[in-house]
Coordinates of C-alpha atoms and ligand atoms in Angstrom, one line a residue:
M5 CA 14.2 -39.7 -33.0
S6 CA 14.6 -39.8 -29.2
S7 CA 11.7 -38.6 -26.9
P8 CA 12.3 -35.3 -25.0
L9 CA 13.5 -35.8 -21.4
V10 CA 11.1 -34.7 -18.6
Q11 CA 13.0 -33.0 -15.8
T12 CA 10.7 -30.2 -14.8
V13 CA 6.9 -30.5 -14.4
V14 CA 4.6 -27.5 -14.1
V15 CA 1.2 -28.3 -12.6
L16 CA -1.4 -25.8 -13.4
G17 CA -4.0 -25.9 -10.5
G18 CA -3.8 -26.2 -6.8
G19 CA -7.1 -28.1 -6.2
S20 CA -7.1 -31.7 -5.2
A21 CA -6.2 -32.8 -8.7
G22 CA -3.1 -30.6 -9.0
L23 CA -1.8 -31.3 -5.6
M24 CA -2.4 -35.1 -5.9
A25 CA -0.7 -35.2 -9.2
A26 CA 2.3 -33.1 -7.9
L27 CA 2.6 -35.3 -4.8
T28 CA 2.4 -38.5 -6.7
L29 CA 5.0 -37.5 -9.2
K30 CA 7.4 -36.1 -6.5
R31 CA 7.0 -39.2 -4.3
R32 CA 7.6 -41.6 -7.2
I33 CA 10.3 -39.6 -9.0
P34 CA 12.1 -37.4 -6.3
H35 CA 14.6 -35.9 -8.8
L36 CA 11.8 -34.2 -10.8
Q37 CA 11.5 -30.5 -10.2
I38 CA 7.8 -29.8 -9.7
R39 CA 6.0 -26.5 -9.4
V40 CA 2.3 -26.1 -8.8
V41 CA 0.8 -22.8 -10.0
R42 CA -2.6 -21.8 -8.7
S43 CA -4.7 -18.7 -9.0
P44 CA -5.8 -17.1 -5.7
D45 CA -8.4 -15.3 -7.8
I46 CA -10.0 -18.3 -9.4
G47 CA -9.8 -20.6 -6.3
I48 CA -10.8 -24.2 -6.1
I49 CA -14.1 -26.0 -6.7
G50 CA -14.4 -26.7 -3.0
V51 CA -16.7 -29.8 -3.3
G52 CA -15.7 -33.4 -3.5
E53 CA -16.1 -35.1 -0.2
G54 CA -16.5 -38.8 -0.7
T55 CA -13.8 -41.2 -1.8
T56 CA -13.7 -44.8 -2.9
A57 CA -11.3 -47.5 -1.5
A58 CA -8.8 -46.5 -4.2
F59 CA -8.0 -43.5 -2.1
P60 CA -6.4 -45.1 0.9
K61 CA -4.6 -47.6 -1.4
H62 CA -3.1 -44.8 -3.4
F63 CA -1.8 -42.8 -0.4
F64 CA -0.9 -45.5 2.1
E65 CA 0.1 -48.4 -0.2
Y66 CA 1.3 -46.9 -3.5
L67 CA 2.8 -43.6 -2.1
R68 CA 3.5 -45.1 1.4
L69 CA 2.5 -42.0 3.3
K70 CA 1.9 -42.2 7.0
P71 CA -1.8 -42.4 7.9
Q72 CA -1.4 -40.7 11.2
Q73 CA -0.7 -37.3 9.7
F74 CA -3.6 -37.7 7.3
Y75 CA -6.0 -38.5 10.1
T76 CA -4.8 -35.6 12.2
E77 CA -4.8 -33.0 9.5
A78 CA -7.6 -34.0 7.1
E79 CA -10.0 -35.2 9.9
P80 CA -11.7 -37.9 7.7
T81 CA -14.5 -40.1 8.8
W82 CA -14.8 -43.6 7.3
K83 CA -17.1 -44.7 4.5
L84 CA -17.8 -48.4 3.8
G85 CA -20.0 -47.7 0.7
I86 CA -23.3 -46.2 -0.3
K87 CA -26.7 -46.7 1.2
F88 CA -29.1 -46.4 -1.8
L89 CA -32.6 -45.2 -1.3
W90 CA -33.3 -46.3 -4.8
G91 CA -35.4 -48.8 -6.7
P92 CA -38.4 -50.6 -5.1
K93 CA -36.6 -51.8 -1.9
R94 CA -36.6 -49.5 1.0
E95 CA -32.8 -49.4 0.8
F96 CA -29.8 -51.4 -0.3
Y97 CA -26.1 -51.2 0.3
Y98 CA -23.2 -50.9 -2.2
T99 CA -19.9 -51.8 -0.6
F100 CA -16.2 -51.8 -1.7
A101 CA -16.1 -55.5 -0.7
Y102 CA -16.6 -58.7 -2.6
E103 CA -19.9 -60.0 -1.4
Y104 CA -22.4 -61.0 -4.1
Q105 CA -19.8 -63.1 -6.0
H106 CA -18.5 -64.8 -2.9
R107 CA -19.1 -68.5 -2.9
F108 CA -19.2 -70.4 0.4
P109 CA -18.0 -74.0 0.1
E110 CA -21.1 -75.3 1.8
L111 CA -23.5 -73.5 -0.7
S112 CA -24.1 -74.6 -4.3
R113 CA -23.7 -71.0 -5.7
N114 CA -22.5 -67.6 -5.0
S115 CA -24.2 -65.3 -2.5
G116 CA -26.0 -63.2 -5.1
F117 CA -28.4 -66.1 -5.8
F118 CA -29.4 -66.3 -2.1
Y119 CA -30.0 -62.6 -1.7
T120 CA -33.8 -61.9 -1.7
P121 CA -35.7 -58.6 -1.8
E122 CA -36.2 -59.1 2.0
T123 CA -32.5 -59.5 2.7
Q124 CA -30.8 -56.5 4.1
Y125 CA -27.2 -57.5 3.5
A126 CA -25.1 -59.9 1.5
G127 CA -21.9 -60.1 3.5
P128 CA -20.0 -58.8 6.6
I129 CA -19.4 -55.3 5.3
S130 CA -23.0 -54.5 4.2
A131 CA -24.0 -56.0 7.6
L132 CA -21.8 -53.5 9.3
M133 CA -23.4 -50.7 7.3
A134 CA -26.9 -51.9 8.0
H135 CA -26.0 -51.7 11.8
D136 CA -24.3 -48.3 11.5
K137 CA -21.0 -49.9 12.4
V138 CA -17.6 -49.4 10.8
F139 CA -14.9 -51.8 12.2
P140 CA -14.8 -54.9 14.3
R141 CA -13.5 -54.3 17.8
R142 CA -10.1 -55.7 18.7
A143 CA -9.3 -57.2 22.1
D144 CA -7.3 -54.1 23.0
G145 CA -10.2 -51.9 22.2
L146 CA -8.8 -50.5 18.9
P147 CA -10.6 -50.8 15.6
H148 CA -9.7 -53.8 13.4
F149 CA -9.2 -51.9 10.1
H150 CA -10.3 -53.8 7.0
N151 CA -9.5 -53.0 3.4
S152 CA -13.0 -52.2 2.4
H153 CA -13.1 -48.7 3.6
A154 CA -12.8 -45.3 2.0
F155 CA -13.3 -41.8 3.5
H156 CA -15.5 -38.7 3.8
I157 CA -13.3 -35.7 3.9
E158 CA -14.1 -32.0 3.7
N159 CA -12.6 -30.7 0.5
H160 CA -10.7 -27.7 2.1
K161 CA -9.2 -30.0 4.8
L162 CA -8.0 -32.5 2.1
V163 CA -6.4 -29.7 0.1
K164 CA -4.8 -28.2 3.2
W165 CA -3.3 -31.6 4.0
L166 CA -2.1 -32.2 0.4
E167 CA -0.5 -28.8 0.3
K168 CA 1.4 -29.5 3.5
V169 CA 2.7 -32.9 2.4
C170 CA 3.6 -31.5 -1.1
R171 CA 5.8 -28.8 0.5
E172 CA 7.4 -31.4 2.8
F173 CA 8.5 -33.5 -0.2
G174 CA 9.9 -30.4 -2.0
V175 CA 7.1 -29.4 -4.4
E176 CA 7.1 -25.6 -5.0
I177 CA 3.8 -23.9 -4.9
Q178 CA 3.3 -20.5 -6.6
D179 CA 0.3 -18.2 -6.5
A180 CA -0.3 -16.7 -9.9
T181 CA -3.0 -16.4 -12.5
V182 CA -1.4 -17.4 -15.8
R183 CA -2.2 -17.7 -19.5
P184 CA -0.5 -20.2 -21.7
E185 CA 1.6 -19.7 -24.9
L186 CA 1.4 -22.3 -27.6
G187 CA 4.1 -23.6 -30.0
P188 CA 4.3 -26.6 -32.4
E189 CA 5.2 -29.0 -29.6
G190 CA 2.5 -27.9 -27.2
I191 CA 2.7 -25.4 -24.4
T192 CA 5.9 -23.3 -24.5
R193 CA 5.4 -21.4 -21.2
L194 CA 2.8 -20.0 -18.8
I195 CA 2.7 -16.2 -18.5
P196 CA 1.7 -14.8 -15.1
E197 CA 0.2 -11.3 -14.7
N198 CA 3.3 -10.3 -12.8
G199 CA 6.7 -12.0 -12.8
P200 CA 8.8 -14.1 -15.1
P201 CA 7.3 -16.8 -17.4
I202 CA 7.0 -20.3 -16.0
V203 CA 8.6 -23.0 -18.1
G204 CA 8.5 -26.8 -17.9
D205 CA 9.2 -29.9 -20.0
L206 CA 5.7 -31.3 -19.1
Y207 CA 2.6 -29.4 -18.1
V208 CA -0.1 -31.1 -16.0
D209 CA -3.4 -29.3 -16.7
A210 CA -5.3 -29.5 -13.3
S211 CA -7.1 -26.2 -13.9
G212 CA -10.5 -27.7 -13.2
F213 CA -13.5 -27.1 -15.4
R214 CA -11.6 -24.3 -17.2
S215 CA -9.3 -26.9 -18.8
E216 CA -6.9 -24.0 -19.7
L217 CA -4.3 -26.1 -21.5
L218 CA -6.0 -29.3 -22.8
G219 CA -9.4 -27.9 -23.7
R220 CA -8.8 -24.2 -24.4
A221 CA -5.2 -23.9 -25.6
L222 CA -4.9 -27.3 -27.4
D223 CA -8.5 -27.5 -28.4
E224 CA -8.8 -31.2 -27.7
P225 CA -12.4 -32.4 -28.6
F226 CA -14.8 -33.0 -25.7
M227 CA -16.8 -36.2 -25.7
S228 CA -20.1 -35.7 -24.0
Y229 CA -21.8 -38.3 -21.8
T230 CA -25.2 -36.8 -21.9
D231 CA -26.9 -39.8 -23.6
A232 CA -26.1 -41.8 -20.5
L233 CA -26.0 -39.1 -17.7
F234 CA -28.6 -36.4 -18.0
C235 CA -27.8 -34.4 -14.8
D236 CA -26.0 -31.1 -15.2
R237 CA -26.3 -29.2 -11.9
A238 CA -26.0 -29.6 -8.2
I239 CA -27.3 -27.5 -5.3
I240 CA -25.4 -28.1 -2.0
G241 CA -26.3 -27.3 1.6
G242 CA -25.7 -28.7 5.0
W243 CA -26.0 -28.3 8.8
S244 CA -24.0 -28.7 11.9
R245 CA -24.2 -32.1 13.5
T246 CA -25.9 -32.3 16.8
D247 CA -27.0 -35.8 18.0
E248 CA -27.2 -37.6 14.6
P249 CA -25.1 -40.7 14.4
I250 CA -22.1 -40.5 12.1
H251 CA -23.1 -43.0 9.4
P252 CA -20.3 -45.1 7.9
Y253 CA -21.7 -44.6 4.4
T254 CA -22.9 -42.0 1.9
I255 CA -26.6 -41.9 1.4
A256 CA -27.8 -41.6 -2.2
E257 CA -31.5 -40.7 -2.2
T258 CA -33.8 -40.6 -5.2
M259 CA -35.2 -37.1 -5.8
D260 CA -37.8 -35.8 -8.3
A261 CA -35.3 -34.9 -11.0
G262 CA -32.1 -36.5 -9.9
W263 CA -30.7 -37.7 -6.5
C264 CA -29.3 -36.3 -3.3
W265 CA -26.2 -37.2 -1.4
Q266 CA -25.7 -37.1 2.3
I267 CA -22.0 -37.1 3.3
E268 CA -21.0 -37.5 6.9
H269 CA -18.3 -35.3 8.5
E270 CA -17.6 -35.3 12.2
S271 CA -19.3 -32.0 12.9
W272 CA -21.0 -31.2 9.6
I273 CA -23.6 -33.0 7.4
N274 CA -23.4 -32.2 3.8
R275 CA -26.4 -32.6 1.4
G276 CA -26.3 -32.1 -2.3
Y277 CA -29.1 -32.5 -4.9
V278 CA -27.7 -33.4 -8.4
Y279 CA -30.4 -32.7 -11.0
C280 CA -31.1 -32.2 -14.7
S281 CA -32.0 -28.6 -15.6
N282 CA -34.2 -29.9 -18.4
F283 CA -36.6 -31.3 -15.8
I284 CA -36.5 -28.9 -12.9
S285 CA -35.6 -25.2 -12.4
D286 CA -32.9 -24.2 -10.0
D287 CA -35.5 -22.6 -7.7
A288 CA -37.6 -25.7 -7.6
A289 CA -34.5 -27.9 -7.0
R290 CA -33.5 -25.6 -4.1
E291 CA -37.1 -25.8 -2.7
E292 CA -37.1 -29.6 -2.9
L293 CA -33.7 -29.9 -1.2
V294 CA -34.7 -27.6 1.6
R295 CA -38.2 -29.1 2.0
K296 CA -36.8 -32.7 2.3
N297 CA -33.9 -31.4 4.6
P298 CA -35.4 -28.8 6.9
K299 CA -32.2 -28.7 9.0
I300 CA -30.2 -27.1 6.2
S301 CA -28.7 -24.0 7.8
N302 CA -26.6 -22.3 5.1
E303 CA -27.6 -20.8 1.8
P304 CA -27.5 -23.7 -0.7
R305 CA -24.8 -23.2 -3.4
L306 CA -25.4 -24.0 -7.1
V307 CA -22.7 -25.7 -9.2
K308 CA -23.1 -26.3 -12.9
F309 CA -21.2 -29.0 -14.8
R310 CA -21.2 -31.0 -18.0
S311 CA -20.6 -34.8 -18.0
G312 CA -18.0 -36.1 -20.3
R313 CA -14.3 -36.3 -21.0
Y314 CA -11.7 -35.1 -23.4
Q315 CA -11.0 -37.4 -26.4
R316 CA -7.3 -37.7 -25.2
F317 CA -5.7 -36.7 -21.9
W318 CA -2.1 -36.6 -22.8
V319 CA -1.6 -34.4 -25.9
K320 CA 1.8 -33.2 -26.9
N321 CA 3.5 -31.9 -23.6
V322 CA 0.2 -31.6 -21.7
V323 CA -1.5 -34.1 -19.5
G324 CA -5.0 -33.3 -18.2
I325 CA -5.8 -34.6 -14.7
G326 CA -9.0 -34.1 -12.6
N327 CA -11.9 -31.9 -13.8
S328 CA -9.8 -30.5 -16.6
A329 CA -9.8 -33.9 -18.2
G330 CA -13.4 -34.9 -17.6
F331 CA -16.2 -35.0 -15.1
V332 CA -19.1 -37.2 -14.0
E333 CA -21.5 -36.5 -11.2
P334 CA -20.5 -37.9 -7.8
L335 CA -23.0 -40.8 -7.7
E336 CA -20.2 -43.2 -6.9
A337 CA -17.8 -40.5 -5.7
T338 CA -15.3 -41.5 -8.3
A339 CA -13.5 -38.2 -9.1
L340 CA -10.7 -38.6 -6.5
Q341 CA -10.3 -42.2 -7.6
V342 CA -9.9 -41.2 -11.2
I343 CA -7.2 -38.6 -10.1
C344 CA -5.4 -41.4 -8.3
V345 CA -5.5 -43.6 -11.4
E346 CA -4.4 -40.7 -13.7
A347 CA -1.6 -39.5 -11.4
S348 CA -0.3 -43.0 -10.8
T349 CA -0.3 -44.1 -14.4
L350 CA 1.5 -40.8 -15.3
A351 CA 4.1 -41.4 -12.6
D352 CA 4.5 -45.1 -13.7
S353 CA 4.8 -44.0 -17.4
L354 CA 7.6 -41.6 -16.5
V355 CA 9.4 -44.1 -14.3
D356 CA 9.2 -46.9 -16.9
S357 CA 10.3 -44.6 -19.8
L358 CA 13.2 -43.2 -17.8
C359 CA 11.4 -39.8 -18.0
A360 CA 11.5 -39.9 -21.8
P361 CA 7.9 -41.0 -22.7
N362 CA 7.5 -42.2 -26.3
P363 CA 4.4 -42.2 -28.5
S364 CA 3.4 -45.8 -27.8
L365 CA 3.4 -45.2 -24.1
I366 CA 1.4 -42.0 -24.5
K367 CA -1.1 -43.8 -26.6
L368 CA -1.4 -46.5 -24.0
Y369 CA -1.8 -43.9 -21.2
N370 CA -4.7 -42.4 -23.2
D371 CA -6.4 -45.7 -24.0
Y372 CA -6.2 -46.8 -20.4
N373 CA -7.6 -43.7 -19.0
V374 CA -10.4 -43.4 -21.7
Q375 CA -11.5 -46.9 -20.6
A376 CA -11.4 -45.9 -16.9
W377 CA -13.7 -42.9 -17.6
D378 CA -16.1 -44.8 -19.9
D379 CA -16.3 -47.6 -17.3
I380 CA -17.7 -45.0 -14.9
R381 CA -20.2 -43.6 -17.4
D382 CA -21.5 -47.2 -18.1
F383 CA -21.8 -48.1 -14.4
L384 CA -23.6 -44.9 -13.5
A385 CA -25.9 -45.5 -16.5
V386 CA -27.1 -48.7 -14.8
H387 CA -28.1 -46.7 -11.7
Y388 CA -30.4 -44.5 -13.9
K389 CA -31.8 -47.1 -16.3
F390 CA -33.3 -49.3 -13.6
N391 CA -34.4 -47.0 -10.8
T392 CA -38.1 -47.5 -10.5
R393 CA -38.6 -45.7 -7.2
L394 CA -40.3 -42.6 -8.6
D395 CA -42.6 -42.0 -11.5
T396 CA -41.7 -38.4 -12.4
P397 CA -40.9 -37.2 -15.9
F398 CA -37.2 -37.3 -15.2
W399 CA -37.1 -40.9 -14.0
R400 CA -39.4 -42.0 -16.9
A401 CA -37.0 -40.4 -19.3
C402 CA -34.0 -42.1 -17.5
R403 CA -35.7 -45.5 -17.8
S404 CA -36.5 -45.2 -21.4
D405 CA -33.6 -43.2 -22.9
T406 CA -30.4 -43.9 -20.8
Q407 CA -27.8 -45.5 -23.1
L408 CA -25.9 -48.3 -21.4
H409 CA -23.0 -48.4 -23.9
N410 CA -20.5 -51.1 -23.0
A411 CA -22.7 -52.3 -20.1
E412 CA -25.5 -53.3 -22.5
F413 CA -24.3 -56.9 -22.9
L414 CA -23.6 -57.4 -19.2
V415 CA -27.1 -56.4 -18.4
E416 CA -28.5 -58.7 -21.0
F417 CA -26.4 -61.5 -19.6
Y418 CA -27.8 -60.7 -16.1
R419 CA -31.3 -60.7 -17.4
E420 CA -30.9 -64.2 -18.9
N421 CA -28.6 -65.8 -16.3
G422 CA -28.9 -63.9 -13.0
P423 CA -26.0 -63.2 -10.7
S424 CA -23.8 -66.0 -12.2
V425 CA -20.1 -65.8 -11.3
V426 CA -19.2 -66.9 -14.8
A427 CA -19.9 -63.3 -15.9
G428 CA -17.3 -61.6 -13.8
A429 CA -14.3 -63.1 -15.5
Q430 CA -15.7 -62.7 -19.0
L431 CA -17.7 -59.5 -19.2
L432 CA -15.5 -56.9 -17.5
H433 CA -11.8 -56.2 -18.1
Q434 CA -9.4 -56.7 -15.2
S435 CA -9.0 -53.0 -14.3
N436 CA -12.7 -52.2 -14.1
S437 CA -12.9 -50.5 -10.8
F438 CA -16.4 -51.6 -9.8
G439 CA -16.0 -55.2 -10.8
M440 CA -18.9 -57.6 -11.2
D441 CA -19.7 -57.3 -7.6
G442 CA -20.4 -53.6 -8.0
Y443 CA -22.7 -54.4 -10.9
L444 CA -24.4 -57.1 -9.0
A445 CA -25.0 -54.8 -6.0
M446 CA -26.8 -52.4 -8.3
L447 CA -28.7 -54.9 -10.4
I448 CA -29.8 -57.0 -7.5
G449 CA -30.3 -54.0 -5.2
Q450 CA -32.7 -52.4 -7.8
C451 CA -34.5 -55.8 -8.2
V452 CA -33.8 -56.0 -11.9
P453 CA -35.7 -59.2 -12.9
H454 CA -33.8 -62.2 -14.3
A455 CA -34.7 -65.5 -15.8
K456 CA -32.9 -67.8 -13.3
P457 CA -34.2 -67.1 -9.8
Y458 CA -33.0 -69.8 -7.4
S459 CA -35.1 -71.4 -4.7
P460 CA -32.6 -73.0 -2.3
A461 CA -33.6 -76.3 -0.6
P462 CA -34.4 -75.9 3.1
Q463 CA -30.9 -77.2 4.1
E464 CA -29.2 -74.4 2.0
Q465 CA -31.7 -71.9 3.3
K466 CA -30.7 -72.8 6.8
I467 CA -27.0 -72.4 6.1
W468 CA -27.5 -69.0 4.4
H469 CA -29.6 -67.8 7.3
E470 CA -27.0 -68.9 9.7
R471 CA -24.5 -66.8 7.8
L472 CA -26.8 -63.8 7.9
N473 CA -27.2 -64.2 11.7
T474 CA -23.4 -64.5 12.2
W475 CA -22.8 -61.3 10.3
A476 CA -25.5 -59.5 12.3
V477 CA -24.1 -60.7 15.6
E478 CA -20.6 -59.6 14.6
A479 CA -21.9 -56.2 13.3
R480 CA -23.7 -55.5 16.6
R481 CA -20.5 -56.1 18.5
A482 CA -18.5 -53.8 16.2
M483 CA -17.6 -50.1 16.7
D484 CA -19.4 -47.2 15.3
V485 CA -17.6 -44.3 13.7
K486 CA -17.7 -42.1 16.8
Q487 CA -16.2 -44.9 18.9
A488 CA -13.5 -45.7 16.3
L489 CA -12.5 -42.0 16.1
E490 CA -12.2 -41.8 19.9
A491 CA -10.1 -45.0 19.9
I492 CA -7.6 -43.8 17.3
R493 CA -7.1 -40.5 19.1
R494 CA -6.2 -42.2 22.4
P495 CA -2.6 -41.8 23.4
G496 CA -0.6 -44.9 22.5
M497 CA -2.4 -45.6 19.2
K498 CA 0.0 -47.6 17.0
W499 CA -0.4 -47.1 13.3
G500 CA 0.5 -50.0 11.1
Ligands
FAD21 C1 -21.3 -31.1 -7.2 C2 -20.0 -31.9 -7.1 C3 -19.8 -32.9 -6.1 C4 -18.6 -33.6 -6.1 N1 -18.5 -34.6 -5.2 C5 -17.4 -35.4 -5.2 C6 -17.2 -36.5 -4.3 O1 -18.1 -36.7 -3.5 N2 -16.1 -37.2 -4.5 C7 -15.2 -37.0 -5.4 O2 -14.2 -37.7 -5.5 N3 -15.3 -35.9 -6.2 C8 -16.4 -35.1 -6.1 N4 -16.5 -34.1 -7.0 C9 -15.4 -33.8 -7.9 C10 -14.2 -33.0 -7.2 O3 -14.7 -31.8 -6.6 C11 -13.1 -32.7 -8.1 O4 -13.0 -33.7 -9.1 C12 -11.8 -32.6 -7.4 O5 -11.9 -31.7 -6.3 C13 -10.8 -32.0 -8.3 O6 -11.0 -30.7 -8.7 P1 -9.8 -30.1 -9.6 O7 -8.6 -30.0 -8.8 O8 -9.8 -30.8 -10.9 O9 -10.4 -28.6 -9.9 P2 -10.5 -27.3 -8.9 O10 -10.7 -27.6 -7.5 O11 -11.5 -26.4 -9.6 O12 -9.1 -26.6 -9.1 C14 -8.6 -25.9 -10.2 C15 -7.4 -25.2 -9.9 O13 -6.9 -24.6 -11.1 C16 -6.5 -23.2 -10.8 N5 -6.6 -22.5 -12.1 C17 -7.5 -22.5 -13.0 N6 -7.2 -21.7 -14.0 C18 -6.1 -21.1 -13.7 C19 -5.2 -20.1 -14.3 N7 -5.5 -19.5 -15.5 N8 -4.1 -19.7 -13.6 C20 -3.7 -20.3 -12.5 N9 -4.5 -21.2 -11.8 C21 -5.6 -21.6 -12.4 C22 -7.5 -22.8 -9.7 O14 -7.0 -21.7 -9.0 C23 -7.5 -24.1 -8.9 O15 -6.4 -24.1 -8.0 C24 -17.6 -33.3 -7.0 C25 -17.8 -32.3 -7.9 C26 -19.0 -31.6 -8.0 C27 -19.1 -30.5 -9.0

């Protein structure tokens, strides 16, 4: 039996997931007819402000969009990683670069073995972060962009930019609150309160936590992550920037019953406390957030969530993308990255199947995306299991009860062998988005003990310290976020 041909796609939801899915499909398969349906009454979640390095790759390499329009409309600032106030060290840096596994020819092992609790950074990108700098300065005064950057973007500006680009490429956007009708092959049509039914060959469910099609209509089972990730709420506030420097990183700070992000926008600083309601009340969480951030000027807003994913994402003629497919807290700001992966694998599946996807392709799509979600759960679990910074009931429970799932053996290997490069190739599959370097940043950063500490001979010590000094000198000469923003706004800026 031949697979049905996909010619029209209906995307339910106009948040970042729906618009990113619509844009990705339209850009990759221009002949597809794509309509986004979004409810003006329900609105969008309106949070989601940090990205990973997958975001620029998706938009500027995979979709080949022009960065200039993005910078003008979405007004991002740059993020090189996360500064963790976590574990016994005062701070450590997680980057999107390859630093701990890097092996210099003149040293006997990779950098992870040379990093000590006193070391502030492990490579040029973490050195930039430690000096509050973002890009090296070119001779012409412009920033020398490197590939290890992501963005901080205010959610409403991102959505506005996405909407504009979607329309430019021919995506239709319709305002309507709809309910689905179900048949044996999946969704038959979406019924708006007013107006004719909306029909497609494929329905992308990007309806956020409501999961109208995948969760509610098709009743796909939800797989909870609560044995690894205990938090279920966030309270969010912020204040207008005055003279604070614009940090080129997100801060993740340990709190009594969870952790707090600090996200840097050009004129707004966004703080959010992610916590577990079994360990702290909403009022107490609000009080802790405001006490530790007395500059908060707005009324903090509460968001409830559950961590987990649906068993499958592509079921019959429905593909769930974004919060309607799954959710984990933004400790590594992975939601937009997951949307990029989901949208690009869907587009590639349709391209390769000549828009007639068959069951084996759909199974592969599901397996691939299940792995991407579970990888995030496992990586975040390592953040909770080993954070010894506070001795509160919440953190004691995290250290004793967090399940590491597929990261269990990797951690055991680390405990026995330290930051060995042998691990990278063997312990993680190729598409793991954090890679061994991400795991090493968290294990070394949190000072998880291992059985093979290395004491370099004086000659090697000297070479390593020369490296650290070189990175520090280069970082001091580099540009901060404010200078880089000014430079790209100067007339004559040439975008590569
Ligand atoms: C506290 C918190 C912090 C976060 N921080 C980050 C972060 O730093 N980085 C990151 O990448 N992500 C973050 N996220 C996640 C991020 O917000 C979302 O993953 C992302 O914005 C995608 O949301 P969405 O489009 O799936 O859902 P939504 O924005 O909720 O959009 C749902 C859409 O569906 C529509 N809809 C629903 N039902 C109907 C209906 N019946 N009829 C018509 N339309 C309907 C709505 O109108 C809306 O347009 C965070 C999330 C939370 C909760």
